[in-house]
Amino acid sequence: MVIATEIPILDEQSITETLRTKNIEIDLFITAIKEKVGYDLSGYARASIKRRIEQLVIDENVTCIAELIPKLLYSKECQANYINRLTVNVSELFRHPNSFLSLRKSVLPYLESFPRRDIWIAGCATGEEAYSMAILLEEVGLLNNTQIHATDINTEVLKQAKTGILTKGLNKDDAARYQASGGTSSLSNYFSTAYNKHKLSQHLLDHISFSHHNILQDKVFCSAQLVMCRNVMIYFDLNTQNSALALFHNSLVQNGYLVIGEKESLINSPLINLLKTIDEPAKIYQRKSSANV
Amino acid sequence: MSDFRVFIGGSAGSIAPIKTILSSLPTDFNLIITLIIHSSGDNNTSMIEAIASCCTLTVIEISDKEIVKPNTIYLAPGGYHLYVENINSYSLSVDKKEHYCRPAIDLLFTSAAETFGKHCIAILLSGANEDGTEGLLNVKRHGGLTIVQSPELSQVSIMPKIAIERGAATKVLSPKEISHLLLEYND
Ligand SMILES: C[S@@+](CC[C@H](N)C(=O)[O-])C[C@H]1O[C@@H](n2cnc3c(N)ncnc32)[C@H](O)[C@@H]1O
């Protein structure tokens, strides 16, 4: 039987003091990044950015957030890689199959009416979403004359995404999500395998461009019939989410579509009035034409 | 709305004690409750129905930046980590799993501890995982109240046992006792 260790309960004053100090450190670190590297993280949701910064403290083997600041200021290497390590890049093929299924049924038939199509995937991480979109378009015969513009702030993941190689192998869960997304073939048909790595077929990859773009500081990336931005805005605070949504809205052609993450919501956004709900559980919305606003 | 907030974390075998705890709370129970339960799938629909059917409070699955309303029970969505963003809202993340879990109880409890301090009541129930203990320790350090379901009364006692062994429990109680205690906070 292990004897319970006594947990020191901090008195209220030292707790407030510790939390206050940590908050100052976070603000200073964020300011340093902004001034030195040019990325403004001040609009990121506090709880998750804090955790990422604390993880950086552990990985860098320093004792507090403040100690990251000199590294950031004086090391070129740290400048390049801190920003990459502060973003969360987890993705997977056909994530939220319900959205893909609904896109297939409700949105793609509309895209068909355009002679050429542009799709913007903002916050593409390692590319799985863009790959899934290319597969979906191929299956409904719309891949020709479609360009998928996939963008992210993280230069490392973009490098990976461009190769077309999956970071993880293909597994049963991927296949199940593909089926649930309405897939009509076999997922492995779209990948070539060598040395245990799966690479998206070149003719699909040719329709995707991967570029660096910062949703919070850069302009509209392109004019698009469909904008997809999922599980990116969860990392922003409410105001910042609203600026991001305004950017996506501006990018959309009239009657163009917006897809957001499964657990994201437009309820607190003024944009809700400028968009029509196509499928709420699938999080698909349509830009109203100006006549209807 | 009370200043106190209740956070309940559970894993295998936690639905039954959750139902027991929640079923005795009145419609005007004025502490916001946040539930976080490990589950295999990403779809919580049936769990929400099961929980809602046994209590009089509204049960909602959390969306990102959801703003809390009184007399409501909030449930962490599957597949996302959940944090307390500030005193009236949550945020989500798909950061890597902790203890093979997403959502992880540790992350929610820790952010709750830092936000609510002595007004945080964290409850850890049945489960076969070590998730939750670190979170409870943080709640305790910040002056909050930590309650662990008695291992003898837990369907799977590993999670409560680890928490107790590591000194994370202020009180070790049965589900019935937990609900009595919560009622005392409802003024
Ligand atoms: C969790 S991933 C989402 C990947 C994919 N959309 C999905 O749902 O599977 C979030 C991505 O957003 C990117 N991101 C974060 N802030 C960004 C910003 N300001 N501009 C562009 N991309 C950003 C991150 O680098 C990361 O790759």
Coordinates of C-alpha atoms in Angstrom, one line a residue, chain A:
Chain A
M1 CA 0.0 0.0 0.0
V2 CA 1.4 3.3 -1.0
I3 CA 1.2 6.0 1.6
A4 CA -0.6 9.1 0.4
T5 CA 1.9 11.9 -0.1
E6 CA 0.9 15.2 1.5
I7 CA 0.0 17.7 -1.3
P8 CA 1.0 21.2 -0.4
I9 CA -2.1 23.4 -0.7
L10 CA -0.9 26.8 -1.7
D11 CA -2.3 29.7 0.1
E12 CA -4.5 31.9 -1.9
Q13 CA -2.1 34.7 -2.2
S14 CA 0.7 32.6 -3.6
I15 CA -1.6 30.9 -6.1
T16 CA -2.8 34.3 -7.4
E17 CA 0.8 35.4 -7.5
T18 CA 1.9 32.3 -9.5
L19 CA -0.9 32.5 -12.0
R20 CA -0.3 36.2 -12.4
T21 CA 3.4 35.7 -13.0
K22 CA 2.7 33.0 -15.5
N23 CA 0.2 35.2 -17.4
I24 CA 2.8 38.0 -17.6
E25 CA 5.3 35.5 -19.0
I26 CA 2.9 34.3 -21.6
D27 CA 2.1 37.8 -22.7
L28 CA 5.8 38.7 -22.9
F29 CA 6.5 35.6 -24.9
I30 CA 3.7 36.3 -27.3
T31 CA 4.9 39.9 -27.7
A32 CA 8.4 38.6 -28.3
I33 CA 7.1 36.3 -31.1
K34 CA 5.1 39.1 -32.6
E35 CA 7.9 41.7 -32.6
K36 CA 10.7 39.3 -33.6
V37 CA 9.0 36.8 -35.9
G38 CA 6.0 38.8 -37.0
Y39 CA 3.3 36.3 -35.9
D40 CA 0.6 37.6 -33.7
L41 CA -0.7 34.9 -31.4
S42 CA -2.5 37.3 -29.1
G43 CA -5.9 36.2 -30.5
Y44 CA -5.3 32.6 -29.8
A45 CA -7.5 30.9 -27.2
R46 CA -5.7 31.2 -24.0
A47 CA -6.1 27.8 -22.5
S48 CA -4.7 25.8 -25.4
I49 CA -1.9 28.2 -26.3
K50 CA -0.8 28.3 -22.7
R51 CA -0.6 24.5 -22.7
R52 CA 1.5 24.5 -25.9
I53 CA 3.8 27.1 -24.4
E54 CA 4.2 25.0 -21.3
Q55 CA 4.9 22.0 -23.4
L56 CA 7.7 24.0 -25.1
V57 CA 9.1 24.8 -21.7
I58 CA 9.3 21.0 -21.0
D59 CA 10.7 20.1 -24.4
E60 CA 13.3 22.9 -24.3
N61 CA 14.3 21.8 -20.9
V62 CA 14.1 25.3 -19.3
T63 CA 12.5 26.2 -16.0
C64 CA 10.0 28.8 -17.0
I65 CA 8.3 30.5 -19.9
A66 CA 10.5 33.6 -19.5
E67 CA 13.6 31.6 -20.3
L68 CA 12.2 30.9 -23.8
I69 CA 12.4 34.6 -24.6
P70 CA 16.2 35.0 -24.9
K71 CA 16.3 31.8 -27.0
L72 CA 13.6 33.2 -29.3
L73 CA 15.3 36.6 -29.5
Y74 CA 18.9 35.4 -30.2
S75 CA 18.5 32.1 -32.0
K76 CA 17.4 32.0 -35.6
E77 CA 16.7 28.3 -35.3
C78 CA 14.3 28.8 -32.4
Q79 CA 12.5 31.6 -34.3
A80 CA 11.8 29.3 -37.2
N81 CA 10.7 26.4 -35.1
Y82 CA 8.8 27.7 -32.1
I83 CA 5.9 28.9 -34.2
N84 CA 5.7 25.5 -35.8
R85 CA 5.7 23.8 -32.4
L86 CA 3.0 26.0 -31.0
T87 CA 0.5 24.9 -33.5
V88 CA -1.5 21.7 -33.2
N89 CA -1.3 19.8 -36.5
V90 CA -3.3 16.6 -35.9
S91 CA -5.3 15.6 -38.9
E92 CA -6.7 12.5 -40.6
L93 CA -8.3 11.3 -43.8
F94 CA -12.0 11.9 -44.1
R95 CA -12.3 13.4 -40.6
H96 CA -15.9 14.0 -39.8
P97 CA -17.3 11.7 -42.5
N98 CA -20.7 13.3 -42.1
S99 CA -19.3 16.6 -43.6
F100 CA -17.8 14.8 -46.6
L101 CA -21.0 12.8 -47.1
S102 CA -23.1 16.0 -47.1
L103 CA -20.6 17.8 -49.4
R104 CA -21.0 15.0 -51.8
K105 CA -24.8 15.2 -51.8
S106 CA -25.5 18.8 -51.3
V107 CA -22.6 20.9 -52.5
L108 CA -20.7 19.1 -55.3
P109 CA -23.7 19.1 -57.6
Y110 CA -23.7 22.9 -57.3
L111 CA -19.9 23.1 -58.0
E112 CA -20.5 21.2 -61.2
S113 CA -22.2 24.3 -62.7
F114 CA -18.9 26.2 -62.8
P115 CA -16.5 25.8 -65.7
R116 CA -13.6 25.8 -63.3
R117 CA -13.5 25.6 -59.5
D118 CA -11.3 26.8 -56.7
I119 CA -11.5 25.3 -53.3
W120 CA -9.6 26.8 -50.4
I121 CA -8.7 24.6 -47.5
A122 CA -7.4 26.8 -44.7
G123 CA -5.3 25.2 -42.0
C124 CA -4.6 22.0 -43.9
A125 CA -2.0 20.6 -41.5
T126 CA -0.3 17.5 -43.1
G127 CA -2.7 17.5 -46.0
E128 CA -5.2 14.7 -45.2
E129 CA -8.2 17.0 -45.7
A130 CA -7.0 18.1 -49.1
Y131 CA -6.2 14.6 -50.1
S132 CA -9.7 13.5 -49.0
M133 CA -11.2 16.4 -51.0
A134 CA -9.3 15.4 -54.1
I135 CA -10.5 11.8 -53.8
L136 CA -14.1 12.9 -53.4
L137 CA -13.9 15.2 -56.4
E138 CA -12.3 12.4 -58.5
E139 CA -15.2 10.1 -57.6
V140 CA -17.9 12.5 -58.7
G141 CA -15.9 13.4 -61.8
L142 CA -15.1 17.0 -60.9
L143 CA -11.4 16.8 -60.3
N144 CA -10.6 18.1 -63.7
N145 CA -10.8 21.9 -63.8
T146 CA -10.7 22.0 -60.0
Q147 CA -7.8 23.5 -58.1
I148 CA -7.5 22.8 -54.3
H149 CA -5.6 25.6 -52.6
A150 CA -4.4 24.2 -49.2
T151 CA -2.8 26.6 -46.8
D152 CA -1.3 26.6 -43.4
I153 CA 0.9 28.8 -41.1
N154 CA 3.2 25.9 -40.2
T155 CA 6.0 25.5 -42.7
E156 CA 7.0 22.0 -41.5
V157 CA 3.6 20.5 -42.1
L158 CA 3.4 22.1 -45.5
K159 CA 6.6 20.4 -46.5
Q160 CA 5.2 17.1 -45.4
A161 CA 1.8 17.7 -47.1
K162 CA 3.5 18.5 -50.5
T163 CA 5.1 15.1 -50.7
G164 CA 1.6 13.4 -50.8
I165 CA 2.9 10.8 -48.3
L166 CA 0.7 10.0 -45.4
T167 CA 2.3 10.6 -42.0
K168 CA 0.6 7.5 -40.7
G169 CA -0.2 4.3 -42.7
L170 CA -3.6 3.5 -43.9
N171 CA -5.7 1.6 -41.4
K172 CA -9.2 0.2 -40.9
D173 CA -10.4 3.4 -39.3
D174 CA -9.4 5.4 -42.4
A175 CA -11.2 3.0 -44.6
A176 CA -14.3 3.1 -42.4
R177 CA -14.4 6.9 -42.5
Y178 CA -13.9 6.8 -46.2
Q179 CA -16.9 4.5 -46.5
A180 CA -19.0 6.6 -44.2
S181 CA -18.1 9.6 -46.4
G182 CA -19.9 7.9 -49.3
G183 CA -16.7 6.5 -50.8
T184 CA -17.5 4.3 -53.8
S185 CA -14.2 2.6 -54.4
S186 CA -11.5 1.3 -52.1
L187 CA -9.4 4.0 -50.3
S188 CA -6.1 2.2 -51.0
N189 CA -6.7 2.6 -54.7
Y190 CA -5.8 6.2 -54.4
F191 CA -2.4 5.5 -52.9
S192 CA 0.8 3.9 -54.1
T193 CA 2.7 1.9 -51.5
A194 CA 6.5 1.7 -51.3
Y195 CA 8.7 1.0 -48.3
N196 CA 5.6 0.9 -46.1
K197 CA 4.7 4.4 -47.0
H198 CA 1.5 5.5 -48.7
K199 CA 1.6 8.2 -51.3
L200 CA -1.4 9.9 -52.9
S201 CA -1.6 9.2 -56.6
Q202 CA 0.2 11.9 -58.6
H203 CA -2.8 12.8 -60.8
L204 CA -4.7 13.7 -57.6
L205 CA -1.8 15.5 -56.0
D206 CA -1.4 17.6 -59.1
H207 CA -4.7 19.3 -58.3
I208 CA -3.6 20.5 -54.9
S209 CA -1.2 23.4 -54.2
F210 CA 0.2 23.8 -50.7
S211 CA 1.1 27.4 -49.7
H212 CA 2.0 29.3 -46.6
H213 CA -0.8 31.6 -45.4
N214 CA -1.7 33.1 -42.0
I215 CA -5.4 33.4 -41.6
L216 CA -5.1 36.1 -39.0
Q217 CA -2.7 38.4 -40.8
D218 CA -2.8 37.7 -44.6
K219 CA -5.4 38.7 -47.1
V220 CA -8.0 36.5 -48.7
F221 CA -6.0 33.7 -50.4
C222 CA -8.2 33.2 -53.4
S223 CA -11.7 33.6 -54.6
A224 CA -13.4 30.2 -54.0
Q225 CA -16.6 28.3 -54.5
L226 CA -15.9 26.4 -51.4
V227 CA -13.9 27.2 -48.3
M228 CA -13.1 24.6 -45.7
C229 CA -11.6 25.5 -42.4
R230 CA -12.1 22.9 -39.8
N231 CA -10.5 22.5 -36.3
V232 CA -8.5 25.6 -36.8
M233 CA -10.7 28.3 -35.3
I234 CA -11.0 26.3 -32.1
Y235 CA -7.5 27.7 -31.4
F236 CA -8.7 31.3 -31.7
D237 CA -10.7 33.4 -29.2
L238 CA -14.1 34.6 -30.2
N239 CA -13.1 37.9 -31.7
T240 CA -10.4 36.3 -33.7
Q241 CA -12.8 33.6 -34.9
N242 CA -15.0 36.4 -36.2
S243 CA -12.2 38.0 -38.1
A244 CA -11.3 34.6 -39.6
L245 CA -14.9 34.0 -40.6
A246 CA -15.1 37.5 -42.2
L247 CA -12.0 36.6 -44.3
F248 CA -13.6 33.3 -45.4
H249 CA -16.8 35.1 -46.3
N250 CA -14.9 37.6 -48.4
S251 CA -13.2 34.8 -50.2
L252 CA -16.4 33.1 -51.2
V253 CA -18.2 33.8 -54.4
Q254 CA -21.9 34.6 -54.1
N255 CA -23.6 31.3 -53.1
G256 CA -20.3 29.8 -52.4
Y257 CA -20.0 27.3 -49.5
L258 CA -18.2 27.3 -46.1
V259 CA -17.5 24.2 -44.1
I260 CA -16.3 24.5 -40.5
G261 CA -15.4 21.9 -37.8
E262 CA -17.9 19.5 -36.3
K263 CA -17.8 21.2 -32.9
E264 CA -17.4 24.7 -34.1
S265 CA -20.3 27.1 -34.1
L266 CA -21.4 30.3 -35.8
I267 CA -23.8 31.1 -33.0
N268 CA -21.7 33.9 -31.6
S269 CA -20.7 35.3 -34.9
P270 CA -22.3 38.3 -36.7
L271 CA -21.7 36.3 -39.9
I272 CA -24.5 34.1 -39.1
N273 CA -26.8 36.5 -40.9
L274 CA -24.8 36.5 -44.1
L275 CA -24.8 32.7 -44.3
K276 CA -27.6 30.3 -45.0
T277 CA -27.4 26.9 -43.2
I278 CA -27.2 24.0 -45.6
D279 CA -26.6 21.2 -43.1
E280 CA -26.1 22.1 -39.4
P281 CA -24.7 18.8 -38.1
A282 CA -22.3 18.7 -41.1
K283 CA -21.5 22.4 -40.5
I284 CA -22.0 23.5 -44.1
Y285 CA -23.2 27.0 -44.8
Q286 CA -23.7 29.0 -48.0
R287 CA -22.9 32.6 -48.6
K288 CA -26.1 34.5 -49.4
S289 CA -26.1 36.4 -52.6
S290 CA -26.0 40.2 -51.9
A291 CA -29.6 40.5 -53.0
N292 CA -30.7 38.4 -50.0
V293 CA -28.6 40.0 -47.3

